PDB file of C-alpha atoms and ligand atoms in Angstrom:
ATOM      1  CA  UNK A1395       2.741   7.442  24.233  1.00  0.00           C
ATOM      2  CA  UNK A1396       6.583   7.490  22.578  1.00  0.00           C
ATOM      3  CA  UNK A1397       6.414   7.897  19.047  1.00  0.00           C
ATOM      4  CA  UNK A1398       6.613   4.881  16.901  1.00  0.00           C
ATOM      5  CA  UNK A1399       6.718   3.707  13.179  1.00  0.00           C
ATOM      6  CA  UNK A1400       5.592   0.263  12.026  1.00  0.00           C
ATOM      7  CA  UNK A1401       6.497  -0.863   7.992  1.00  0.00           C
ATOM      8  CA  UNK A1402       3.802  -3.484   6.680  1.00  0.00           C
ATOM      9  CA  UNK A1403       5.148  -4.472   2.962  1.00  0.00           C
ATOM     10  CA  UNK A1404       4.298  -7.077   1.395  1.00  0.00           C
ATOM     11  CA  UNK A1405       2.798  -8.033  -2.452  1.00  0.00           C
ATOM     12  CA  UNK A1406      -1.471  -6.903  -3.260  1.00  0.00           C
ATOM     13  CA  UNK A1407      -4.315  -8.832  -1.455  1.00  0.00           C
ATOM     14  CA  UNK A1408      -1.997  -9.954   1.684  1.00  0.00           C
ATOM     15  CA  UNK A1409      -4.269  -7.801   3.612  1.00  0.00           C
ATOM     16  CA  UNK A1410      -1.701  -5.224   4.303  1.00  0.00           C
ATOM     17  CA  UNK A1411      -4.077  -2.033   4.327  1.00  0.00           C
ATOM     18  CA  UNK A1412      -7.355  -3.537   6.174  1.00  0.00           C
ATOM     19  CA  UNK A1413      -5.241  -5.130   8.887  1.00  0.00           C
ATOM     20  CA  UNK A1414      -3.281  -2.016   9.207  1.00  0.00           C
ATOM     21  CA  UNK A1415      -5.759   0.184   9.546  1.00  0.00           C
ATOM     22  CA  UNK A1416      -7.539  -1.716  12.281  1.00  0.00           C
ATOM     23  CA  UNK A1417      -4.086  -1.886  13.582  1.00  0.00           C
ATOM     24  CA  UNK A1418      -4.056   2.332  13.748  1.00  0.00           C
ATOM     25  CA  UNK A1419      -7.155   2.256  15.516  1.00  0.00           C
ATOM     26  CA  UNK A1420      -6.438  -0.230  18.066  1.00  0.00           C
ATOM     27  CA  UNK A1421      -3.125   1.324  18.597  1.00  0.00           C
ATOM     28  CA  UNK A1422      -3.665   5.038  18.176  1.00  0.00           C
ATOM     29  CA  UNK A1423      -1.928   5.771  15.676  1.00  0.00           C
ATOM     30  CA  UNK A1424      -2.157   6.684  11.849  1.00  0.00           C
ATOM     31  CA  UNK A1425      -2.316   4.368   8.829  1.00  0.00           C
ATOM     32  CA  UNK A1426      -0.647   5.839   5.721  1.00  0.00           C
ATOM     33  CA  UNK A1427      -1.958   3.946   2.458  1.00  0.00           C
ATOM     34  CA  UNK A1428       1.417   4.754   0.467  1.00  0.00           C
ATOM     35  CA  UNK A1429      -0.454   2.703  -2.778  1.00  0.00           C
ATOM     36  CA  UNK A1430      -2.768   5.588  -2.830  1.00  0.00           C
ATOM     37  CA  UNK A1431       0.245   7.589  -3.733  1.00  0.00           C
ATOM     38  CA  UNK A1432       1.084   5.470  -6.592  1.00  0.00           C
ATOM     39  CA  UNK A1433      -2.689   5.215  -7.697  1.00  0.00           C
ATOM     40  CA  UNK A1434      -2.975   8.657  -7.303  1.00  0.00           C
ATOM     41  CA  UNK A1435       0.004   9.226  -9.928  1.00  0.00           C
ATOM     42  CA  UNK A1436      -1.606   6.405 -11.557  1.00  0.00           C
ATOM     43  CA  UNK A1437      -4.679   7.950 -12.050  1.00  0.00           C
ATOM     44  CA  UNK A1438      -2.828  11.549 -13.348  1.00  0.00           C
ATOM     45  CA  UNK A1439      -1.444   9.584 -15.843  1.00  0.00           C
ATOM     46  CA  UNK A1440      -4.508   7.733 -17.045  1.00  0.00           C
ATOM     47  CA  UNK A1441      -6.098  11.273 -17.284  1.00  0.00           C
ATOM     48  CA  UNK A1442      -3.751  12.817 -19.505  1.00  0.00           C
ATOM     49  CA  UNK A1443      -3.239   9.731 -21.931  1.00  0.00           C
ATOM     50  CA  UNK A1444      -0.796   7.411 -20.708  1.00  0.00           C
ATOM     51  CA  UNK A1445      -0.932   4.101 -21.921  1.00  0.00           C
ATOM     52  CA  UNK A1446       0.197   1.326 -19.472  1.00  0.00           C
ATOM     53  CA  UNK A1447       1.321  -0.589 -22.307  1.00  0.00           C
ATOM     54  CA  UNK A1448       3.704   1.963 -23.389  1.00  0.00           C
ATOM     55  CA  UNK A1449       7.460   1.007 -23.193  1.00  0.00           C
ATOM     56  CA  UNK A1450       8.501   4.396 -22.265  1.00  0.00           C
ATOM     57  CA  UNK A1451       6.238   5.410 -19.241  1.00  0.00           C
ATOM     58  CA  UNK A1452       9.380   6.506 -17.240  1.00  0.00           C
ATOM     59  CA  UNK A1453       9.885   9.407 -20.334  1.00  0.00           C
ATOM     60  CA  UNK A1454       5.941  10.434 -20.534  1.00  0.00           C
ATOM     61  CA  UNK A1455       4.743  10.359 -16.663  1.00  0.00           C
ATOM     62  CA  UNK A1456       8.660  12.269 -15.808  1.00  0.00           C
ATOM     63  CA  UNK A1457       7.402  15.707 -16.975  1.00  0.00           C
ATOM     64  CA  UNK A1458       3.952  15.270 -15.575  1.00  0.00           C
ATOM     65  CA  UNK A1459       5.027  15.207 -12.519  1.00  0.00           C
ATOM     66  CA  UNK A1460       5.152  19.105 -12.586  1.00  0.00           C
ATOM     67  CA  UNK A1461       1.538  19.075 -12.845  1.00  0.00           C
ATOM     68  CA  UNK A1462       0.894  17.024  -9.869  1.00  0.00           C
ATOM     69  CA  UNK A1463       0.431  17.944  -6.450  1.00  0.00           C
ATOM     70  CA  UNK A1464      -0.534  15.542  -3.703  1.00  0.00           C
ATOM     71  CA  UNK A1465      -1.889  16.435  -0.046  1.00  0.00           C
ATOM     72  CA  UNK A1466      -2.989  13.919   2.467  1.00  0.00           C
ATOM     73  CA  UNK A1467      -5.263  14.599   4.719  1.00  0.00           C
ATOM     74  CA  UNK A1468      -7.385  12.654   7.539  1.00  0.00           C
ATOM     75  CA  UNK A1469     -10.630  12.504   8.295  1.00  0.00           C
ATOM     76  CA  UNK A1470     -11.922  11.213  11.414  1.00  0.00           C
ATOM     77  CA  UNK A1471      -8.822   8.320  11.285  1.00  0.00           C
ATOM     78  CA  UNK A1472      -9.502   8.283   7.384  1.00  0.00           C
ATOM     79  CA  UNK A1473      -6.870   9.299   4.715  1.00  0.00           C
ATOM     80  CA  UNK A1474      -7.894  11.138   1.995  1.00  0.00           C
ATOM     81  CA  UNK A1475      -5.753  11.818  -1.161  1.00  0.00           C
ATOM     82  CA  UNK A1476      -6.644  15.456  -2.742  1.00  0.00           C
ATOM     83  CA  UNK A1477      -4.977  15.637  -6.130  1.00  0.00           C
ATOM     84  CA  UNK A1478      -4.620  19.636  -7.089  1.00  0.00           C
ATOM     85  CA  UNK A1479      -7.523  20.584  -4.790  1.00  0.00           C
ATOM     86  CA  UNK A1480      -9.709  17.864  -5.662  1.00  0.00           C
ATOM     87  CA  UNK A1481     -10.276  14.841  -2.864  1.00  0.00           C
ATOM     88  CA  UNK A1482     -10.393  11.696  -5.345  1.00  0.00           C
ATOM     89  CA  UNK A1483     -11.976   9.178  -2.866  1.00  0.00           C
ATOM     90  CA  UNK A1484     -12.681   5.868  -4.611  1.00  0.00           C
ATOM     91  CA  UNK A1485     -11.388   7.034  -7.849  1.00  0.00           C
ATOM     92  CA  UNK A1486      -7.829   5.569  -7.243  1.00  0.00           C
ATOM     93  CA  UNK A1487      -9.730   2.189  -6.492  1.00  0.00           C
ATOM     94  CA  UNK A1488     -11.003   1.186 -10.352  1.00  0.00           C
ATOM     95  CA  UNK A1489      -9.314  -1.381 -11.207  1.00  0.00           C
ATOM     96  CA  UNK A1490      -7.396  -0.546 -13.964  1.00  0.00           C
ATOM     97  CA  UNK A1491      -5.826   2.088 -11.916  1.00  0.00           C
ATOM     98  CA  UNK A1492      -4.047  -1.031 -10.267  1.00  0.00           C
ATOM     99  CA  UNK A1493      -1.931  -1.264 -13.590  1.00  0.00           C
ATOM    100  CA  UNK A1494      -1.435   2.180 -13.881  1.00  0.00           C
ATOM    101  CA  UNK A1495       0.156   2.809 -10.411  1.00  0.00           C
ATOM    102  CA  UNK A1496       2.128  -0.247 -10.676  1.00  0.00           C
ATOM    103  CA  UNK A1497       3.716   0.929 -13.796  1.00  0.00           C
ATOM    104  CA  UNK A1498       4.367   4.781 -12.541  1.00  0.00           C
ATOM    105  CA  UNK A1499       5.802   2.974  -9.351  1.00  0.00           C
ATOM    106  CA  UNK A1500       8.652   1.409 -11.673  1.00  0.00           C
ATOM    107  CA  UNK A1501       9.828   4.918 -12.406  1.00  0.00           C
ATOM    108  CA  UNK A1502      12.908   6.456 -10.098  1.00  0.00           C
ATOM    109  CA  UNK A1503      11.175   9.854 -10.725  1.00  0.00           C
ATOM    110  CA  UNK A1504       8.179   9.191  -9.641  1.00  0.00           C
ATOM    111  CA  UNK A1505       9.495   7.125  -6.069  1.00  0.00           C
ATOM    112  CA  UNK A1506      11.607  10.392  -5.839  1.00  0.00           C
ATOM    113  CA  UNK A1507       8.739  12.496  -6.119  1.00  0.00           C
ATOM    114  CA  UNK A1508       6.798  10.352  -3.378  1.00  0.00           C
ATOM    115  CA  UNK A1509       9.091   9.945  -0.903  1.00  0.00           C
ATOM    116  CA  UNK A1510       9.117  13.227   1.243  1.00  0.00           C
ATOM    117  CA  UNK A1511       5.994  13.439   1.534  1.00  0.00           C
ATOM    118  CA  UNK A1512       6.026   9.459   2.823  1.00  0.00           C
ATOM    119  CA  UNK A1513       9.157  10.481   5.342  1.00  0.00           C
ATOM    120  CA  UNK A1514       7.468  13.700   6.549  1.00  0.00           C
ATOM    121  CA  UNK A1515       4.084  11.798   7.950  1.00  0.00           C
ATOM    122  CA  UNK A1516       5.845   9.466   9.482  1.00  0.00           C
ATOM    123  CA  UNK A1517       8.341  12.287  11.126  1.00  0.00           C
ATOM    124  CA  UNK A1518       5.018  13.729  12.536  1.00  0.00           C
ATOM    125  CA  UNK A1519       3.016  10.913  13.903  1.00  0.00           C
ATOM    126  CA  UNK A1520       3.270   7.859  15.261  1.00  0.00           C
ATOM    127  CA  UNK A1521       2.386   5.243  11.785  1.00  0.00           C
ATOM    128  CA  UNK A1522       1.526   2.361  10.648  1.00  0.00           C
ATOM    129  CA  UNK A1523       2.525   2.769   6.848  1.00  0.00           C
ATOM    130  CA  UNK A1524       2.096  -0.279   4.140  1.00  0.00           C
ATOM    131  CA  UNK A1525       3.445  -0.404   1.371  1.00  0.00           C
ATOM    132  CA  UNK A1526       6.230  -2.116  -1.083  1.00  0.00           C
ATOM    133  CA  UNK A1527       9.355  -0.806   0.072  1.00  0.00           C
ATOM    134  CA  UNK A1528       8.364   1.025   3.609  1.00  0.00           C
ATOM    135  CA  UNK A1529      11.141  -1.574   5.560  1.00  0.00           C
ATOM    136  CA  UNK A1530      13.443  -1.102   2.963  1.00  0.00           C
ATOM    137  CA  UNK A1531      13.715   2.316   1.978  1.00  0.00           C
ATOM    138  CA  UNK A1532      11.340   4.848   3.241  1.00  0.00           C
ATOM    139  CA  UNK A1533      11.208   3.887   6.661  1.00  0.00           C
ATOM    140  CA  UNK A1534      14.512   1.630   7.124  1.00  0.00           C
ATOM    141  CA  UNK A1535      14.998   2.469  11.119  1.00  0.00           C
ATOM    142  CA  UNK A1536      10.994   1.733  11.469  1.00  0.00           C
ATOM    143  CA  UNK A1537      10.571   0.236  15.223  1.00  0.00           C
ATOM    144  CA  UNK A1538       8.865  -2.655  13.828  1.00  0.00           C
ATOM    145  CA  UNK A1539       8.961  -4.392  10.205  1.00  0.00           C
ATOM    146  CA  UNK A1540       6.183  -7.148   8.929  1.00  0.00           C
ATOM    147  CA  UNK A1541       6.613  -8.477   5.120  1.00  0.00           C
ATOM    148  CA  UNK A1542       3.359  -9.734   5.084  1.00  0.00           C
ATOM    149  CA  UNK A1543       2.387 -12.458   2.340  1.00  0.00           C
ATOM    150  CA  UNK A1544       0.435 -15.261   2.023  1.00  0.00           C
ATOM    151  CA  UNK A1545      -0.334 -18.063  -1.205  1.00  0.00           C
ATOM    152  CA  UNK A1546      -1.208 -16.639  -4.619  1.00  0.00           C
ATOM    153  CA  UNK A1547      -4.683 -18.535  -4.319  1.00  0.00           C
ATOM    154  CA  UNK A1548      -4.963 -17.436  -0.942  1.00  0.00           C
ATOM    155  CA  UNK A1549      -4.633 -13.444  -1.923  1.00  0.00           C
ATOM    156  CA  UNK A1550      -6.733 -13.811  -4.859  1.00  0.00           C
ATOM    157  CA  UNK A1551      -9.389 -15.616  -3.147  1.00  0.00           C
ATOM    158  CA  UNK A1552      -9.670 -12.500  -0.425  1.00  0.00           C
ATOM    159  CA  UNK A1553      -9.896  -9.891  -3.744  1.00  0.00           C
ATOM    160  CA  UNK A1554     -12.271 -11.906  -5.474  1.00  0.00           C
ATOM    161  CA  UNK A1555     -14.341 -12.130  -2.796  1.00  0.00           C
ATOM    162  CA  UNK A1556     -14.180  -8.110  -1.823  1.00  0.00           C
ATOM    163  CA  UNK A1557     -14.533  -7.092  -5.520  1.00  0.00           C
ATOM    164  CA  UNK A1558     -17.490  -9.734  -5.477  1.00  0.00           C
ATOM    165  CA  UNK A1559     -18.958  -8.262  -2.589  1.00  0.00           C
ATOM    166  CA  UNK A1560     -18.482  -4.463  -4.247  1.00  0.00           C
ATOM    167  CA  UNK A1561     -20.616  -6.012  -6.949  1.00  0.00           C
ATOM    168  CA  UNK A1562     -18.426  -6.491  -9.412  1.00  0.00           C
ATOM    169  CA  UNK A1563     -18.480  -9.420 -12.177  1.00  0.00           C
ATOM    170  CA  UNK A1564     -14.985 -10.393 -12.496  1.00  0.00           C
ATOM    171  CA  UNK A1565     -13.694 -13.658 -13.136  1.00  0.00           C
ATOM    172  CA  UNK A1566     -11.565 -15.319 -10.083  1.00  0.00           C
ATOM    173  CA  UNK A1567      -8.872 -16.266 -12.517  1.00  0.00           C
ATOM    174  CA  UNK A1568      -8.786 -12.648 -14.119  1.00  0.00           C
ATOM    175  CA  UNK A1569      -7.881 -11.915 -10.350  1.00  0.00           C
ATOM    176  CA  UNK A1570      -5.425 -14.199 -10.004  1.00  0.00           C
ATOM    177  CA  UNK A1571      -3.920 -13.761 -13.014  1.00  0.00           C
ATOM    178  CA  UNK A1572      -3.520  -9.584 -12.688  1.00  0.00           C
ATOM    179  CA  UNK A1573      -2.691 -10.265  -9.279  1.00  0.00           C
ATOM    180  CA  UNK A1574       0.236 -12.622 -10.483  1.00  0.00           C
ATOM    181  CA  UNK A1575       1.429 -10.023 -13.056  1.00  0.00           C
ATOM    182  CA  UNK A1576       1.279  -7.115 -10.863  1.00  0.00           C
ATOM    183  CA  UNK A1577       3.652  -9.306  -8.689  1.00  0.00           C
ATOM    184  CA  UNK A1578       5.700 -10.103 -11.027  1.00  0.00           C
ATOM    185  CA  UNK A1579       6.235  -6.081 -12.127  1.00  0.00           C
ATOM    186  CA  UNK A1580       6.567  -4.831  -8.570  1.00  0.00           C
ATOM    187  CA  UNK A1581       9.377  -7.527  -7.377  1.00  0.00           C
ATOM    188  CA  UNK A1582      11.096  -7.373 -10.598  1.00  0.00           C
ATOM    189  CA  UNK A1583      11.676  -3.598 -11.265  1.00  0.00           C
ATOM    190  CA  UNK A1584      14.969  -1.961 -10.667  1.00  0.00           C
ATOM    191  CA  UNK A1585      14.223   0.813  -8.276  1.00  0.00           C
ATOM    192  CA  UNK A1586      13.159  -0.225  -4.268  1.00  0.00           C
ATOM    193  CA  UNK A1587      11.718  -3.674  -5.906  1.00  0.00           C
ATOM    194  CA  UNK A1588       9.423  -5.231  -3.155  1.00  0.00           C
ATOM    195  CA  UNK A1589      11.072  -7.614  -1.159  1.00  0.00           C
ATOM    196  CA  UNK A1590      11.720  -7.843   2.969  1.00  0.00           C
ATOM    197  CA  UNK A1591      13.824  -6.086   4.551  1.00  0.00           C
ATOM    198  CA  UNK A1592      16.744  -7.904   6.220  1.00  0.00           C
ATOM    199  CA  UNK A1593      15.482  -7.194   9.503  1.00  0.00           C
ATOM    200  CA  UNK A1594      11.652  -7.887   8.885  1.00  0.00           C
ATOM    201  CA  UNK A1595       9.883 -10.082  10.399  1.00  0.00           C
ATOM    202  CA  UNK A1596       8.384 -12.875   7.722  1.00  0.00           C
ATOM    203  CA  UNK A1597       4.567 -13.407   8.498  1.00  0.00           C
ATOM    204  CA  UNK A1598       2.225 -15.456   6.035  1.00  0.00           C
ATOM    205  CA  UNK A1599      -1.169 -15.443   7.041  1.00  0.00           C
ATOM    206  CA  UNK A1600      -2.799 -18.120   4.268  1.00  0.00           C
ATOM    207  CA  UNK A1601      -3.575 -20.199   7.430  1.00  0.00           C
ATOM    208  CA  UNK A1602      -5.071 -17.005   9.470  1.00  0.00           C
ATOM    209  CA  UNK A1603      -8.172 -14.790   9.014  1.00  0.00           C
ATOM    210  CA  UNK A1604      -8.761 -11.178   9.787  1.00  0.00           C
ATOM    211  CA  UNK A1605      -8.680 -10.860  13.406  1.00  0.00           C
ATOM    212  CA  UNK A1606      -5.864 -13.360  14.090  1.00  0.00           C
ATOM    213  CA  UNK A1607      -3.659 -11.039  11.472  1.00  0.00           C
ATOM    214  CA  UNK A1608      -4.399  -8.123  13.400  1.00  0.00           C
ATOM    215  CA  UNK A1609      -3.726  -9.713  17.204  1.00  0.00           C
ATOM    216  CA  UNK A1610      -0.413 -11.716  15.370  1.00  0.00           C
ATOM    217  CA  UNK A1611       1.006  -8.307  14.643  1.00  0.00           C
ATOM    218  CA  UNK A1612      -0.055  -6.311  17.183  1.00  0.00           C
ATOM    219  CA  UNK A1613       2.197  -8.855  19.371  1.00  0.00           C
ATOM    220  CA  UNK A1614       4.849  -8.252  17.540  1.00  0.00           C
ATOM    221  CA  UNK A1615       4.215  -4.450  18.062  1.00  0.00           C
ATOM    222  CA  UNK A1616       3.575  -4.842  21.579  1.00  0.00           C
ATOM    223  CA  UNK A1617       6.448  -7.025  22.297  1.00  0.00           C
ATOM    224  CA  UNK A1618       9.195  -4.541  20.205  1.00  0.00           C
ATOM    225  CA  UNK A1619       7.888  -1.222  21.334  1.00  0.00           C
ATOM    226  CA  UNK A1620       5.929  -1.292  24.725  1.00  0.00           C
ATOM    227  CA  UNK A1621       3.018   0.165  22.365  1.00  0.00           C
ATOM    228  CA  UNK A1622      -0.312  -1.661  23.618  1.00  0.00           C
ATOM    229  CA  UNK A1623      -3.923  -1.489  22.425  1.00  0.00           C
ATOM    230  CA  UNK A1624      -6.081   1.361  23.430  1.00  0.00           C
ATOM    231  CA  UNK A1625      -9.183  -0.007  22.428  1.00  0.00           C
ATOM    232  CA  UNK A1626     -10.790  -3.188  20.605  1.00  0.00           C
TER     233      UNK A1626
HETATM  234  O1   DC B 294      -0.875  -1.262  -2.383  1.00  0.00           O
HETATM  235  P1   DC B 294      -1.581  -0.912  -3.697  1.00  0.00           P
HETATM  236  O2   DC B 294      -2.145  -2.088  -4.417  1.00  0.00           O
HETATM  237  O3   DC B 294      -2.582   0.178  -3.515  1.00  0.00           O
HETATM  238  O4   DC B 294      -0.400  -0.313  -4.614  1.00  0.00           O
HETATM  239  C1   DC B 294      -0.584   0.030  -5.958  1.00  0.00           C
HETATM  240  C2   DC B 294       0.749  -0.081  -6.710  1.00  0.00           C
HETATM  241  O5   DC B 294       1.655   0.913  -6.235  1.00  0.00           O
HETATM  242  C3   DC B 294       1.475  -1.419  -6.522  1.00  0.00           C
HETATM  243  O6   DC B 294       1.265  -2.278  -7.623  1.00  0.00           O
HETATM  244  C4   DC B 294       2.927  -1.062  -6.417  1.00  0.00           C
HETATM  245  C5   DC B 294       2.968   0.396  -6.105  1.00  0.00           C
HETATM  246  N1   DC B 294       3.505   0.706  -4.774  1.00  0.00           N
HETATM  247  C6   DC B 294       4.857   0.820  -4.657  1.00  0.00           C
HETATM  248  O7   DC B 294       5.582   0.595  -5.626  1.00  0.00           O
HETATM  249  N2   DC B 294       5.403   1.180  -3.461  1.00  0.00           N
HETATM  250  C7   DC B 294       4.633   1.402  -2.393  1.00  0.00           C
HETATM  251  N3   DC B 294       5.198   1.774  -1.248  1.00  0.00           N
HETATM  252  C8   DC B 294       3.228   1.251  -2.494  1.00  0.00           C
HETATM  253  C9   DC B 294       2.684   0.883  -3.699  1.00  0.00           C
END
């Protein structure tokens, strides 16, 4: 199979990382959670004190970086995100790490520190990668570009009902409202600011569920690369 590299982007609970990584398995290929990255910087910083309130997080989490090293590694199709030797699993998922990886992501620094790593996996393998600014600035020659989005209520309604299903208590409109915040911060910040590339292709999926994500895209795939579906 030629090598290929698909960029998903696209703001939180669009569905980016479950329908990519049925997406890698259909295809193939690898799915590279870049968020992990962020949350994984995220949850660094919430270790050794960081507030996410603070107004200078770009001058604290800076000379942390030095302390961080990040490997990926997968596991039977699975990435896993080891964080100086230590394999964090669902640690990066609590959900104040959300906050915390969307404020690190703000900083230059930290993008800079990411972005090798990001470049290198997708140099190796054939990828699916999601992300914020895949299309735009890790990946920008990617075979294949989705900004994938759908309605505020939509989105929130999907994480309520996952976080619900995890057993957690939350309140739909805390959901929503994070959700809408978290927006906010990751289209407004200075540095690769999510937001399509000029060459993506635009797909909302309020109106579609799960499996008609997945087959939507994979046409797209299909149609720009020649790639098809090795198994269902
Ligand atoms: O996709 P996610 O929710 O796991 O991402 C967590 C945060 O990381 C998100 O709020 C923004 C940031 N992020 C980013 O800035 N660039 C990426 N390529 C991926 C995530």
């Amino acid at each position: 199979m030629k090598k290929i590299a698909v960029a998903i982007d696209g703001p939180g609970g669009a569905g980016k990382s479950t329908i990519s990584k049925e997406i890698a398995k259909r295809l193939g290929i690898i799915y590279v959670d870049t968020g992990a990255l962020y949350r994984t910087v995220g949850y660094y910083a919430r270790e050794h004190g960081l507030s996410v309130n603070d107004a200078k997080v770009s001058d604290k989490i800076t000379p942390m970086l030095d302390g961080i090293n990040i490997e990926i590694k997968y596991v039977d199709g699975a990435q896993h995100v080891i964080l100086n030797g230590e394999d964090l699993g669902d640690k990066i998922r609590q959900p104040d790490i959300s906050m915390y990886a969307s404020a690190c992501s703000s900083v230059g620094n930290v993008r800079a520190f990411l972005l090798e790593t990001q470049k290198k996996l997708a140099r190796e393998n054939s990828v699916i990668m999601d992300g914020r600014d895949i299309g735009t600035v890790i990946l920008p020659d990617a075979d294949v570009k989705i900004f994938l989005t759908a309605s505020e209520q939509a989105r929130a309604n999907r994480r309520y009902k996952e976080l619900v299903a995890k057993g957690s208590d939350v309140k739909y409109e805390e959901v929503l409202s994070e959700l809408v915040e978290r927006d906010r911060a990751d289209s407004s910040r200075d540095v690769a600011p999510l937001k399509p590339a000029d060459d993506a292709h635009l797909f909302d999926n309020s109106d579609y569920d799960f499996e008609q994500s997945v087959e939507y895209i994979i046409k797209v795939i299909t149609e720009k690369t020649g790639v098809t579906e090795i198994e269902k």
